[in-house]
Amino acid sequence: MWWSNLFAGMSPSNFFNFSFLPKYASFFIQGVEYTLLLSVVSVAISVIPALILALMRLSKSGIVRTISGAYISLFRSTPLMVQLYIIYYGLFSLIRIPSYTILGFIDITRFIPGVVALALNSSAYVSEIFRAGILAVDQGQMEAARSLGLSKWQGMKFVVLPQAIKNILPALANELVTMVKESSICSVLGMSELIWGAKTVASTTYKTLAPYVLAAIVYFAINYPASKVIEAIERRMRRGDRR
Amino acid sequence: MATEGNPIIDVKKLTKTYCGGRIRALTDCSLTIRKGEVVVIVGPSGSGKSTFLRSLNLLETPTSGQIIFEGTDISDKKTDINLHRQRMGMVFQHFNLFPHMTVMDNLILAPVKVRHEDPEKAKERARELLSKVGLSDRESAYPIQLSGGQKQRIAIVRALCMNPDVMLFDEPTSALDPEMVGEVLEVMRDLAKSGMTMVVVTHEMGFAKEVGSRVIFMDGGKILEDKPPKEFFENPENERLKLFLSKVL
Ligand SMILES: Nc1ncnc2c1ncn2[C@@H]1O[C@H](COP(=O)(O)OP(=O)(O)OP(=O)(O)O)[C@@H](O)[C@H]1O
Ligand SMILES: [Mg+2]
């Protein structure tokens, strides 16, 4: 039939032809390691600036709120790829990083700019997670703390944040899942994460499809179970609330 | 008796507006509270009682006017309000206990973190106060495991642990099931007897009559009546107060 030709190039043998694997497996294994390290470190680093941005956003001072709001809007309204280029070619043309490799394959002259770009981007999103988590805590909690003589920061630290954390953690874990996917953008600057590995294998073996299919499978194998675990934990926590 | 003690809180022409002046919650409210007095504030819903009470410890910032507490103008922006709040306990309608802490941790948080007291000493004092309200056995419970009446008694103890000079109550029994109102009023009555200066917003007219040294009537953001309870309830002058009393008594 006429349409059978349309799918001619899409036979399973093209999709799942992983014959390159024995020789090129290391590209994928190191790629996954790079991707995970890049995402985890970036999200972990973003927590501190994100908390500061969130507290600034909740400040009484209009100027402070505006500064934080501007940062958040800037990073949320421009593509991550552009941010990455500007930080890599702009900021890091001024900062010299000594050449050094971690684990034998992570070149820090690329890894560090990557982490910085992802962390700056992520702090804009994570700060909104913090803000929502803090706002979800009953206002009376801060009032009670202040009425006892605690300062605003003490009230945050001892009363509000410990309660907000339960709203924050699941969302933060979801941000990590997002980052595992988004970090693939770093391949454009030659960071040897998973997509870069797939791309390299594709161009050396002339198998243009299967390496990407394998990369997709790997991303899915990481993120799908992770999301399910996060959902389950969220459900458990919500049940704990009603205790 | 009411005029004997020294003024502890002096409110001068307190005005509070919201939304850039479009909502007037308080207009020119002046009131002097003396040491040892129990001042009960009553009035219809929306009359500004909470706003007035919450202004006393600056949970609401006055739009204009002054609040002098123990000789210091605490409405002045240069005053370190945290220092003065330690001396003013506050009890809320919805208790506002910290749900992630045990009763004991609720009680010693401020003494330890604000006053840098030794935790063991703070606990000792907390236990003493707990036994006074009959809740010695609940010190390791979490707020969620307590009844409403127990929560409010703990909230009172939490404020008392800071050794305040004044206690502010905003409708402390309004969120309680009727059978638990008594146990909380009992604690408040004991506190009044011990000489604590108290400002109490409440709908419990019995409490106002029996415990109050003065009863204040607020309506429309103004203080319209300020009298000893006997006169307040037996000879109300203000028309709006008469109307109010006819509804609540
Ligand atoms: N944060 C706020 N923003 C705007 N308006 C407010 C705010 N807080 C209070 N008001 C208004 O100020 C007025 C006084 O409110 P307040 O809560 O002091 O009354 P109340 O006497 O305590 O009433 P209730 O008996 O219902 O507790 C009301 O009209 C209220 O709508
Ligand atoms: Mg009120």
Short mmCIF file of C-alpha atoms and ligand atoms in Angstrom, two decimals:
data_model
loop_
_atom_site.label_atom_id
_atom_site.label_comp_id
_atom_site.label_asym_id
_atom_site.label_seq_id
_atom_site.Cartn_x
_atom_site.Cartn_y
_atom_site.Cartn_z
CA MET A 1 0.00 0.00 0.00
CA TRP A 2 1.09 3.58 -0.61
CA TRP A 3 1.67 4.39 3.05
CA SER A 4 3.86 1.43 3.81
CA ASN A 5 6.72 3.29 2.14
CA LEU A 6 6.29 6.18 4.55
CA PHE A 7 7.36 4.02 7.42
CA ALA A 8 10.04 2.15 5.55
CA GLY A 9 12.83 3.94 7.38
CA MET A 10 11.23 3.29 10.72
CA SER A 11 11.53 -0.45 10.94
CA PRO A 12 12.32 -1.79 14.39
CA SER A 13 15.70 -2.84 13.11
CA ASN A 14 16.58 0.85 12.78
CA PHE A 15 15.08 1.85 16.08
CA PHE A 16 16.57 -0.79 18.22
CA ASN A 17 19.74 -1.70 16.36
CA PHE A 18 22.06 -1.43 19.33
CA SER A 19 24.87 -3.41 17.68
CA PHE A 20 27.20 -0.47 18.46
CA LEU A 21 26.83 -1.10 22.15
CA PRO A 22 29.66 -3.50 22.95
CA LYS A 23 32.16 -1.08 21.47
CA TYR A 24 30.62 2.23 22.52
CA ALA A 25 28.92 1.42 25.83
CA SER A 26 31.35 3.66 27.71
CA PHE A 27 29.92 6.75 25.95
CA PHE A 28 26.56 5.98 27.49
CA ILE A 29 27.80 4.94 30.90
CA GLN A 30 30.02 7.98 31.29
CA GLY A 31 27.30 10.08 29.70
CA VAL A 32 24.79 9.07 32.36
CA GLU A 33 27.32 9.72 35.11
CA TYR A 34 28.08 13.14 33.68
CA THR A 35 24.37 13.97 33.32
CA LEU A 36 23.56 12.91 36.88
CA LEU A 37 26.51 14.73 38.40
CA LEU A 38 25.74 17.87 36.42
CA SER A 39 22.06 17.87 37.45
CA VAL A 40 22.52 16.93 41.09
CA VAL A 41 25.31 19.44 41.68
CA SER A 42 23.43 22.21 39.86
CA VAL A 43 20.18 21.73 41.77
CA ALA A 44 22.03 21.33 45.08
CA ILE A 45 23.97 24.56 44.52
CA SER A 46 20.82 26.42 43.45
CA VAL A 47 19.18 25.84 46.84
CA ILE A 48 21.03 28.63 48.64
CA PRO A 49 20.52 31.43 46.07
CA ALA A 50 16.95 30.19 45.63
CA LEU A 51 16.22 30.57 49.34
CA ILE A 52 17.70 34.06 49.31
CA LEU A 53 15.67 34.99 46.23
CA ALA A 54 12.49 33.61 47.82
CA LEU A 55 13.02 35.55 51.05
CA MET A 56 13.78 38.67 49.01
CA ARG A 57 10.57 38.12 47.06
CA LEU A 58 8.64 38.02 50.35
CA SER A 59 10.40 41.09 51.74
CA LYS A 60 8.60 44.23 52.81
CA SER A 61 10.95 46.42 50.78
CA GLY A 62 9.76 47.09 47.25
CA ILE A 63 13.28 47.46 45.88
CA VAL A 64 14.38 44.11 47.28
CA ARG A 65 11.27 42.43 45.87
CA THR A 66 11.88 44.00 42.46
CA ILE A 67 15.50 42.85 42.28
CA SER A 68 14.53 39.29 43.06
CA GLY A 69 11.54 39.43 40.72
CA ALA A 70 13.70 40.76 37.90
CA TYR A 71 16.21 37.93 38.32
CA ILE A 72 13.48 35.32 38.33
CA SER A 73 11.74 36.79 35.26
CA LEU A 74 15.00 37.11 33.38
CA PHE A 75 15.95 33.48 33.85
CA ARG A 76 12.46 32.12 33.29
CA SER A 77 11.77 34.13 30.15
CA THR A 78 14.92 33.36 28.16
CA PRO A 79 15.99 29.98 26.78
CA LEU A 80 18.40 27.98 28.85
CA MET A 81 20.59 27.54 25.78
CA VAL A 82 21.06 31.29 25.46
CA GLN A 83 21.88 31.55 29.16
CA LEU A 84 24.41 28.78 28.74
CA TYR A 85 26.13 30.49 25.79
CA ILE A 86 26.22 33.86 27.50
CA ILE A 87 27.63 32.41 30.70
CA TYR A 88 30.15 30.21 28.92
CA TYR A 89 31.43 32.71 26.37
CA GLY A 90 30.76 35.81 28.44
CA LEU A 91 31.30 35.22 32.12
CA PHE A 92 33.82 32.41 31.74
CA SER A 93 35.91 34.25 29.19
CA LEU A 94 36.84 36.44 32.16
CA ILE A 95 37.43 33.60 34.60
CA ARG A 96 40.19 31.10 33.94
CA ILE A 97 39.56 27.61 35.26
CA PRO A 98 42.67 25.42 35.57
CA SER A 99 42.33 22.33 33.40
CA TYR A 100 41.59 19.29 35.48
CA THR A 101 39.43 16.21 35.04
CA ILE A 102 37.17 14.51 37.58
CA LEU A 103 36.62 10.74 37.35
CA GLY A 104 38.93 10.74 34.34
CA PHE A 105 36.38 12.10 31.87
CA ILE A 106 34.78 15.23 33.33
CA ASP A 107 36.73 18.25 32.10
CA ILE A 108 36.10 20.98 34.66
CA THR A 109 36.78 23.85 32.25
CA ARG A 110 33.45 22.88 30.69
CA PHE A 111 31.74 21.28 33.67
CA ILE A 112 31.98 24.31 35.96
CA PRO A 113 30.47 26.82 33.50
CA GLY A 114 27.75 24.24 32.85
CA VAL A 115 27.00 23.88 36.55
CA VAL A 116 26.98 27.65 37.02
CA ALA A 117 24.56 28.20 34.14
CA LEU A 118 22.23 25.40 35.23
CA ALA A 119 22.36 26.48 38.88
CA LEU A 120 21.61 30.13 38.06
CA ASN A 121 18.71 29.02 35.90
CA SER A 122 17.49 26.52 38.44
CA SER A 123 17.59 29.01 41.32
CA ALA A 124 14.94 31.06 39.53
CA TYR A 125 12.63 28.05 39.46
CA VAL A 126 13.57 26.68 42.87
CA SER A 127 13.00 30.10 44.46
CA GLU A 128 9.39 29.93 43.31
CA ILE A 129 9.17 26.48 44.88
CA PHE A 130 10.46 27.92 48.15
CA ARG A 131 8.13 30.89 47.95
CA ALA A 132 5.09 28.69 47.41
CA GLY A 133 6.21 26.38 50.21
CA ILE A 134 6.65 29.27 52.63
CA LEU A 135 3.34 30.89 51.68
CA ALA A 136 1.54 27.59 52.26
CA VAL A 137 2.46 27.76 55.96
CA ASP A 138 -0.29 29.44 57.99
CA GLN A 139 0.51 33.11 58.65
CA GLY A 140 -0.43 32.63 62.29
CA GLN A 141 2.75 30.60 62.72
CA MET A 142 5.01 33.56 62.00
CA GLU A 143 2.78 35.82 64.10
CA ALA A 144 3.03 33.47 67.06
CA ALA A 145 6.79 33.34 66.67
CA ARG A 146 7.11 37.12 66.42
CA SER A 147 4.78 37.62 69.39
CA LEU A 148 7.24 35.57 71.48
CA GLY A 149 10.05 37.93 70.55
CA LEU A 150 11.66 35.87 67.79
CA SER A 151 13.12 37.93 64.96
CA LYS A 152 11.80 37.50 61.45
CA TRP A 153 14.75 35.31 60.52
CA GLN A 154 14.43 33.19 63.68
CA GLY A 155 10.74 32.75 62.92
CA MET A 156 11.66 31.58 59.43
CA LYS A 157 14.39 29.27 60.61
CA PHE A 158 12.71 27.62 63.60
CA VAL A 159 9.03 27.81 62.73
CA VAL A 160 8.17 28.45 59.09
CA LEU A 161 10.90 26.69 57.10
CA PRO A 162 10.70 23.39 59.01
CA GLN A 163 7.02 23.28 58.09
CA ALA A 164 7.57 24.52 54.54
CA ILE A 165 10.15 21.83 53.83
CA LYS A 166 7.46 19.22 53.45
CA ASN A 167 5.89 21.23 50.63
CA ILE A 168 9.30 22.03 49.19
CA LEU A 169 11.07 18.66 49.03
CA PRO A 170 8.81 16.91 46.50
CA ALA A 171 8.85 19.95 44.21
CA LEU A 172 12.61 20.14 44.55
CA ALA A 173 12.90 16.48 43.57
CA ASN A 174 10.75 17.22 40.53
CA GLU A 175 13.09 20.06 39.64
CA LEU A 176 15.92 17.52 39.70
CA VAL A 177 14.01 15.29 37.28
CA THR A 178 13.53 18.29 34.99
CA MET A 179 17.21 19.13 35.29
CA VAL A 180 18.26 15.62 34.25
CA LYS A 181 16.45 16.26 30.97
CA GLU A 182 17.33 19.94 30.55
CA SER A 183 21.02 19.40 31.16
CA SER A 184 21.16 17.72 27.74
CA ILE A 185 21.48 21.25 26.37
CA CYS A 186 25.08 21.25 27.67
CA SER A 187 26.03 18.92 24.84
CA VAL A 188 26.15 21.97 22.56
CA LEU A 189 29.24 23.11 24.44
CA GLY A 190 30.87 19.70 24.24
CA MET A 191 30.14 18.59 27.78
CA SER A 192 30.30 14.84 27.53
CA GLU A 193 26.93 14.06 29.05
CA LEU A 194 24.43 11.54 27.75
CA ILE A 195 23.26 13.35 24.62
CA TRP A 196 26.79 14.26 23.67
CA GLY A 197 27.65 10.56 23.98
CA ALA A 198 24.71 9.57 21.76
CA LYS A 199 25.64 12.24 19.22
CA THR A 200 29.26 11.09 19.11
CA VAL A 201 28.26 7.46 18.67
CA ALA A 202 25.77 8.43 15.96
CA SER A 203 28.35 10.33 13.95
CA THR A 204 31.10 7.73 14.27
CA THR A 205 28.91 4.71 13.47
CA TYR A 206 26.62 6.43 10.93
CA LYS A 207 23.67 4.98 12.86
CA THR A 208 21.66 8.17 13.19
CA LEU A 209 18.66 6.83 15.05
CA ALA A 210 19.42 4.03 17.48
CA PRO A 211 21.91 5.89 19.72
CA TYR A 212 19.27 8.56 20.41
CA VAL A 213 16.64 5.92 21.04
CA LEU A 214 18.98 4.36 23.57
CA ALA A 215 19.55 7.77 25.20
CA ALA A 216 15.79 8.26 25.42
CA ILE A 217 15.41 4.86 27.06
CA VAL A 218 18.09 5.74 29.60
CA TYR A 219 16.49 9.12 30.44
CA PHE A 220 13.14 7.40 30.83
CA ALA A 221 14.59 4.63 32.98
CA ILE A 222 15.93 7.26 35.38
CA ASN A 223 13.12 9.79 35.43
CA TYR A 224 10.02 7.65 35.32
CA PRO A 225 10.77 5.63 38.48
CA ALA A 226 12.05 8.79 40.16
CA SER A 227 8.78 10.60 39.47
CA LYS A 228 6.78 7.66 40.75
CA VAL A 229 8.78 7.56 43.97
CA ILE A 230 8.28 11.31 44.45
CA GLU A 231 4.54 10.95 43.90
CA ALA A 232 4.35 8.16 46.45
CA ILE A 233 6.28 10.19 49.02
CA GLU A 234 4.04 13.20 48.39
CA ARG A 235 0.95 11.07 48.94
CA ARG A 236 2.41 9.69 52.14
CA MET A 237 3.22 13.15 53.46
CA ARG A 238 -0.26 14.41 52.69
CA ARG A 239 -1.71 11.48 54.59
CA GLY A 240 0.61 12.34 57.50
CA ASP A 241 -0.93 15.82 57.60
CA ARG A 242 -4.38 14.46 58.29
CA ARG A 243 -3.18 12.29 61.15
CA MET B 1 -8.35 50.37 92.10
CA ALA B 2 -8.17 50.85 88.38
CA THR B 3 -6.29 54.09 88.75
CA GLU B 4 -3.83 52.88 91.34
CA GLY B 5 -1.24 50.97 89.27
CA ASN B 6 1.30 52.61 87.02
CA PRO B 7 0.46 52.84 83.34
CA ILE B 8 2.00 49.90 81.53
CA ILE B 9 0.55 50.52 78.07
CA ASP B 10 -0.46 53.95 76.88
CA VAL B 11 -2.18 54.11 73.52
CA LYS B 12 -2.35 57.60 72.06
CA LYS B 13 -4.63 58.44 69.14
CA LEU B 14 -4.06 55.16 67.39
CA THR B 15 -5.32 55.11 63.81
CA LYS B 16 -4.99 52.21 61.42
CA THR B 17 -6.04 52.17 57.79
CA TYR B 18 -5.66 49.50 55.15
CA CYS B 19 -5.41 49.63 51.37
CA GLY B 20 -3.89 53.10 51.27
CA GLY B 21 -6.55 54.63 53.51
CA ARG B 22 -9.62 53.13 51.85
CA ILE B 23 -10.39 50.89 54.84
CA ARG B 24 -10.43 52.54 58.27
CA ALA B 25 -10.00 49.87 60.92
CA LEU B 26 -9.22 52.20 63.85
CA THR B 27 -9.79 55.92 64.34
CA ASP B 28 -8.10 57.89 67.11
CA CYS B 29 -8.20 55.21 69.78
CA SER B 30 -6.66 56.22 73.10
CA LEU B 31 -6.45 53.96 76.12
CA THR B 32 -4.31 53.65 79.22
CA ILE B 33 -3.77 50.22 80.72
CA ARG B 34 -2.41 50.05 84.25
CA LYS B 35 -0.44 47.36 85.97
CA GLY B 36 -2.65 44.56 87.26
CA GLU B 37 -5.73 45.56 85.29
CA VAL B 38 -7.83 43.16 83.28
CA VAL B 39 -9.18 45.16 80.36
CA VAL B 40 -11.89 43.35 78.43
CA ILE B 41 -12.72 44.54 74.93
CA VAL B 42 -16.09 43.73 73.41
CA GLY B 43 -17.86 44.86 70.27
CA PRO B 44 -19.52 43.62 67.10
CA SER B 45 -17.66 41.79 64.37
CA GLY B 46 -15.42 44.04 62.28
CA SER B 47 -15.37 46.77 64.92
CA GLY B 48 -11.56 46.75 65.11
CA LYS B 49 -10.99 44.75 68.31
CA SER B 50 -8.37 42.46 66.82
CA THR B 51 -6.67 45.27 64.99
CA PHE B 52 -6.46 47.23 68.22
CA LEU B 53 -5.09 44.30 70.22
CA ARG B 54 -2.60 43.33 67.52
CA SER B 55 -1.37 46.91 67.37
CA LEU B 56 -0.40 46.73 71.03
CA ASN B 57 2.51 44.41 70.22
CA LEU B 58 3.00 45.82 66.73
CA LEU B 59 1.74 42.79 64.83
CA GLU B 60 -0.10 45.59 63.04
CA THR B 61 1.89 48.75 62.36
CA PRO B 62 -0.06 51.86 63.35
CA THR B 63 -0.83 54.28 60.53
CA SER B 64 -0.59 57.09 63.05
CA GLY B 65 -0.58 57.52 66.81
CA GLN B 66 1.70 56.10 69.46
CA ILE B 67 1.96 53.06 71.66
CA ILE B 68 3.97 53.59 74.81
CA PHE B 69 4.89 50.34 76.54
CA GLU B 70 6.67 50.58 79.88
CA GLY B 71 7.81 54.09 79.02
CA THR B 72 9.12 53.31 75.53
CA ASP B 73 7.43 54.41 72.33
CA ILE B 74 7.36 51.02 70.63
CA SER B 75 5.54 52.40 67.58
CA ASP B 76 8.72 54.34 66.83
CA LYS B 77 10.49 52.63 63.92
CA LYS B 78 13.82 52.93 65.72
CA THR B 79 12.67 50.79 68.64
CA ASP B 80 13.79 47.15 68.59
CA ILE B 81 10.36 45.61 68.79
CA ASN B 82 11.68 42.07 69.43
CA LEU B 83 12.98 43.22 72.78
CA HIS B 84 9.59 44.54 73.89
CA ARG B 85 7.52 41.70 72.45
CA GLN B 86 9.25 39.35 74.87
CA ARG B 87 7.47 41.19 77.64
CA MET B 88 4.04 40.94 76.02
CA GLY B 89 2.53 37.49 75.71
CA MET B 90 -0.12 36.88 73.09
CA VAL B 91 -2.78 34.20 72.81
CA PHE B 92 -4.58 33.69 69.50
CA GLN B 93 -8.01 32.46 68.57
CA HIS B 94 -6.54 29.54 66.63
CA PHE B 95 -3.82 28.71 69.20
CA ASN B 96 -1.01 28.83 66.61
CA LEU B 97 1.03 26.17 68.36
CA PHE B 98 4.01 24.99 66.30
CA PRO B 99 2.80 21.66 64.90
CA HIS B 100 6.27 20.28 64.14
CA MET B 101 7.40 20.53 67.77
CA THR B 102 6.40 18.74 70.94
CA VAL B 103 4.60 20.68 73.64
CA MET B 104 7.86 21.08 75.55
CA ASP B 105 9.72 22.35 72.48
CA ASN B 106 6.90 24.83 71.85
CA LEU B 107 7.32 26.09 75.40
CA ILE B 108 11.09 26.50 75.50
CA LEU B 109 11.70 27.76 71.95
CA ALA B 110 11.54 31.45 72.81
CA PRO B 111 13.23 31.24 76.23
CA VAL B 112 16.15 29.33 74.69
CA LYS B 113 16.48 31.06 71.30
CA VAL B 114 15.52 34.58 72.26
CA ARG B 115 16.58 34.79 75.86
CA HIS B 116 19.42 32.30 75.63
CA GLU B 117 18.25 30.53 78.76
CA ASP B 118 19.74 27.19 79.65
CA PRO B 119 17.38 24.57 78.11
CA GLU B 120 17.23 22.55 81.32
CA LYS B 121 16.26 25.57 83.38
CA ALA B 122 13.70 26.60 80.77
CA LYS B 123 12.22 23.10 80.92
CA GLU B 124 12.02 23.21 84.68
CA ARG B 125 10.05 26.42 84.54
CA ALA B 126 7.86 25.11 81.72
CA ARG B 127 7.03 22.01 83.80
CA GLU B 128 6.04 24.19 86.74
CA LEU B 129 3.65 26.18 84.56
CA LEU B 130 2.34 23.03 82.87
CA SER B 131 1.36 21.58 86.21
CA LYS B 132 -0.51 24.78 87.04
CA VAL B 133 -2.76 24.26 84.02
CA GLY B 134 -3.04 20.54 84.69
CA LEU B 135 -1.14 19.34 81.63
CA SER B 136 2.03 17.91 83.14
CA ASP B 137 1.49 14.60 81.38
CA ARG B 138 1.37 16.11 77.88
CA GLU B 139 4.84 17.62 77.58
CA SER B 140 6.02 15.17 74.93
CA ALA B 141 2.78 15.22 72.93
CA TYR B 142 2.49 16.96 69.57
CA PRO B 143 -0.17 19.69 69.21
CA ILE B 144 -2.20 17.49 66.86
CA GLN B 145 -2.70 15.01 69.70
CA LEU B 146 -4.31 17.60 71.98
CA SER B 147 -7.91 18.79 72.29
CA GLY B 148 -8.73 22.41 71.53
CA GLY B 149 -8.93 23.33 75.20
CA GLN B 150 -5.58 21.67 75.87
CA LYS B 151 -4.01 23.47 72.90
CA GLN B 152 -5.17 26.83 74.18
CA ARG B 153 -3.91 26.14 77.69
CA ILE B 154 -0.54 25.19 76.21
CA ALA B 155 -0.57 28.38 74.14
CA ILE B 156 -1.13 30.38 77.31
CA VAL B 157 1.73 28.57 79.04
CA ARG B 158 3.96 29.18 76.02
CA ALA B 159 3.41 32.92 76.37
CA LEU B 160 3.91 32.75 80.14
CA CYS B 161 7.26 30.99 79.76
CA MET B 162 8.70 34.33 78.61
CA ASN B 163 7.65 35.89 81.90
CA PRO B 164 5.63 38.67 80.29
CA ASP B 165 4.39 41.82 82.01
CA VAL B 166 1.19 41.84 79.94
CA MET B 167 -0.89 39.12 78.32
CA LEU B 168 -2.96 39.86 75.22
CA PHE B 169 -5.83 37.53 74.32
CA ASP B 170 -7.68 37.64 71.00
CA GLU B 171 -10.91 35.67 71.37
CA PRO B 172 -9.14 32.79 73.11
CA THR B 173 -12.28 30.67 73.43
CA SER B 174 -14.04 31.40 70.13
CA ALA B 175 -12.60 28.42 68.28
CA LEU B 176 -13.36 25.97 71.09
CA ASP B 177 -16.17 23.46 71.47
CA PRO B 178 -18.51 24.76 74.20
CA GLU B 179 -17.49 22.10 76.70
CA MET B 180 -13.86 23.28 76.54
CA VAL B 181 -14.47 26.98 77.05
CA GLY B 182 -14.63 26.61 80.82
CA GLU B 183 -11.18 25.08 81.27
CA VAL B 184 -9.53 27.92 79.35
CA LEU B 185 -11.45 30.67 81.15
CA GLU B 186 -10.47 28.98 84.41
CA VAL B 187 -6.79 29.36 83.55
CA MET B 188 -7.34 32.99 82.57
CA ARG B 189 -9.20 33.67 85.80
CA ASP B 190 -6.32 32.22 87.83
CA LEU B 191 -3.90 34.33 85.86
CA ALA B 192 -5.90 37.47 86.60
CA LYS B 193 -5.98 36.56 90.29
CA SER B 194 -2.20 36.20 90.30
CA GLY B 195 -2.04 39.89 89.32
CA MET B 196 -1.22 39.59 85.65
CA THR B 197 -2.07 42.60 83.51
CA MET B 198 -4.39 41.35 80.79
CA VAL B 199 -6.10 42.72 77.69
CA VAL B 200 -8.81 40.33 76.54
CA VAL B 201 -10.95 40.49 73.42
CA THR B 202 -13.86 38.15 74.01
CA HIS B 203 -17.53 37.43 73.52
CA GLU B 204 -17.73 35.84 76.98
CA MET B 205 -19.77 38.47 78.82
CA GLY B 206 -19.70 36.38 82.00
CA PHE B 207 -15.94 36.59 82.05
CA ALA B 208 -16.05 40.34 81.41
CA LYS B 209 -18.43 40.89 84.32
CA GLU B 210 -16.66 38.65 86.75
CA VAL B 211 -12.96 39.14 85.97
CA GLY B 212 -12.72 42.46 84.12
CA SER B 213 -11.53 45.58 85.92
CA ARG B 214 -12.76 47.63 82.96
CA VAL B 215 -14.84 46.79 79.95
CA ILE B 216 -14.29 48.61 76.67
CA PHE B 217 -16.86 48.77 73.89
CA MET B 218 -15.61 49.26 70.36
CA ASP B 219 -17.66 49.91 67.26
CA GLY B 220 -16.71 51.24 63.83
CA GLY B 221 -13.03 51.44 64.79
CA LYS B 222 -13.67 53.67 67.81
CA ILE B 223 -13.66 53.20 71.55
CA LEU B 224 -17.18 54.24 72.55
CA GLU B 225 -17.37 53.15 76.18
CA ASP B 226 -14.84 52.43 78.94
CA LYS B 227 -16.23 51.57 82.37
CA PRO B 228 -16.00 49.15 85.28
CA PRO B 229 -18.08 46.05 84.44
CA LYS B 230 -20.94 46.76 86.85
CA GLU B 231 -21.68 50.15 85.33
CA PHE B 232 -20.92 48.94 81.85
CA PHE B 233 -23.58 46.26 81.94
CA GLU B 234 -26.11 47.95 84.24
CA ASN B 235 -26.01 51.55 82.99
CA PRO B 236 -24.90 51.56 79.38
CA GLU B 237 -25.13 55.09 77.99
CA ASN B 238 -24.09 54.73 74.40
CA GLU B 239 -26.98 53.82 72.09
CA ARG B 240 -24.92 51.40 70.05
CA LEU B 241 -23.71 49.69 73.22
CA LYS B 242 -27.32 49.29 74.38
CA LEU B 243 -28.16 47.70 71.05
CA PHE B 244 -25.11 45.46 71.26
CA LEU B 245 -25.88 44.34 74.81
CA SER B 246 -29.50 43.64 73.94
CA LYS B 247 -28.21 41.20 71.33
CA VAL B 248 -25.53 39.40 73.32
CA LEU B 249 -27.01 39.21 76.83
N1 LIG C 1 -5.28 42.96 56.69
C1 LIG C 1 -6.41 43.69 56.47
N2 LIG C 1 -6.64 44.25 55.27
C2 LIG C 1 -7.75 44.96 55.03
N3 LIG C 1 -8.70 45.18 55.93
C3 LIG C 1 -8.55 44.66 57.15
C4 LIG C 1 -7.40 43.87 57.49
N4 LIG C 1 -7.52 43.47 58.77
C5 LIG C 1 -8.69 43.97 59.21
N5 LIG C 1 -9.31 44.68 58.25
C6 LIG C 1 -10.58 45.40 58.39
O1 LIG C 1 -10.54 46.19 59.54
C7 LIG C 1 -11.78 46.16 60.23
C8 LIG C 1 -11.58 45.71 61.67
O2 LIG C 1 -11.20 44.33 61.66
P1 LIG C 1 -10.90 43.52 62.98
O3 LIG C 1 -10.43 42.18 62.56
O4 LIG C 1 -10.01 44.30 63.86
O5 LIG C 1 -12.34 43.40 63.63
P2 LIG C 1 -12.79 42.56 64.91
O6 LIG C 1 -13.49 43.50 65.80
O7 LIG C 1 -11.64 41.82 65.48
O8 LIG C 1 -13.85 41.55 64.30
P3 LIG C 1 -14.16 40.02 64.72
O9 LIG C 1 -15.04 40.06 65.91
O10 LIG C 1 -14.88 39.50 63.50
O11 LIG C 1 -12.87 39.35 64.96
C9 LIG C 1 -12.69 45.24 59.44
O12 LIG C 1 -13.52 46.03 58.64
C10 LIG C 1 -11.75 44.44 58.60
O13 LIG C 1 -12.36 44.08 57.38
MG MG C 2 -11.12 39.72 65.67
#
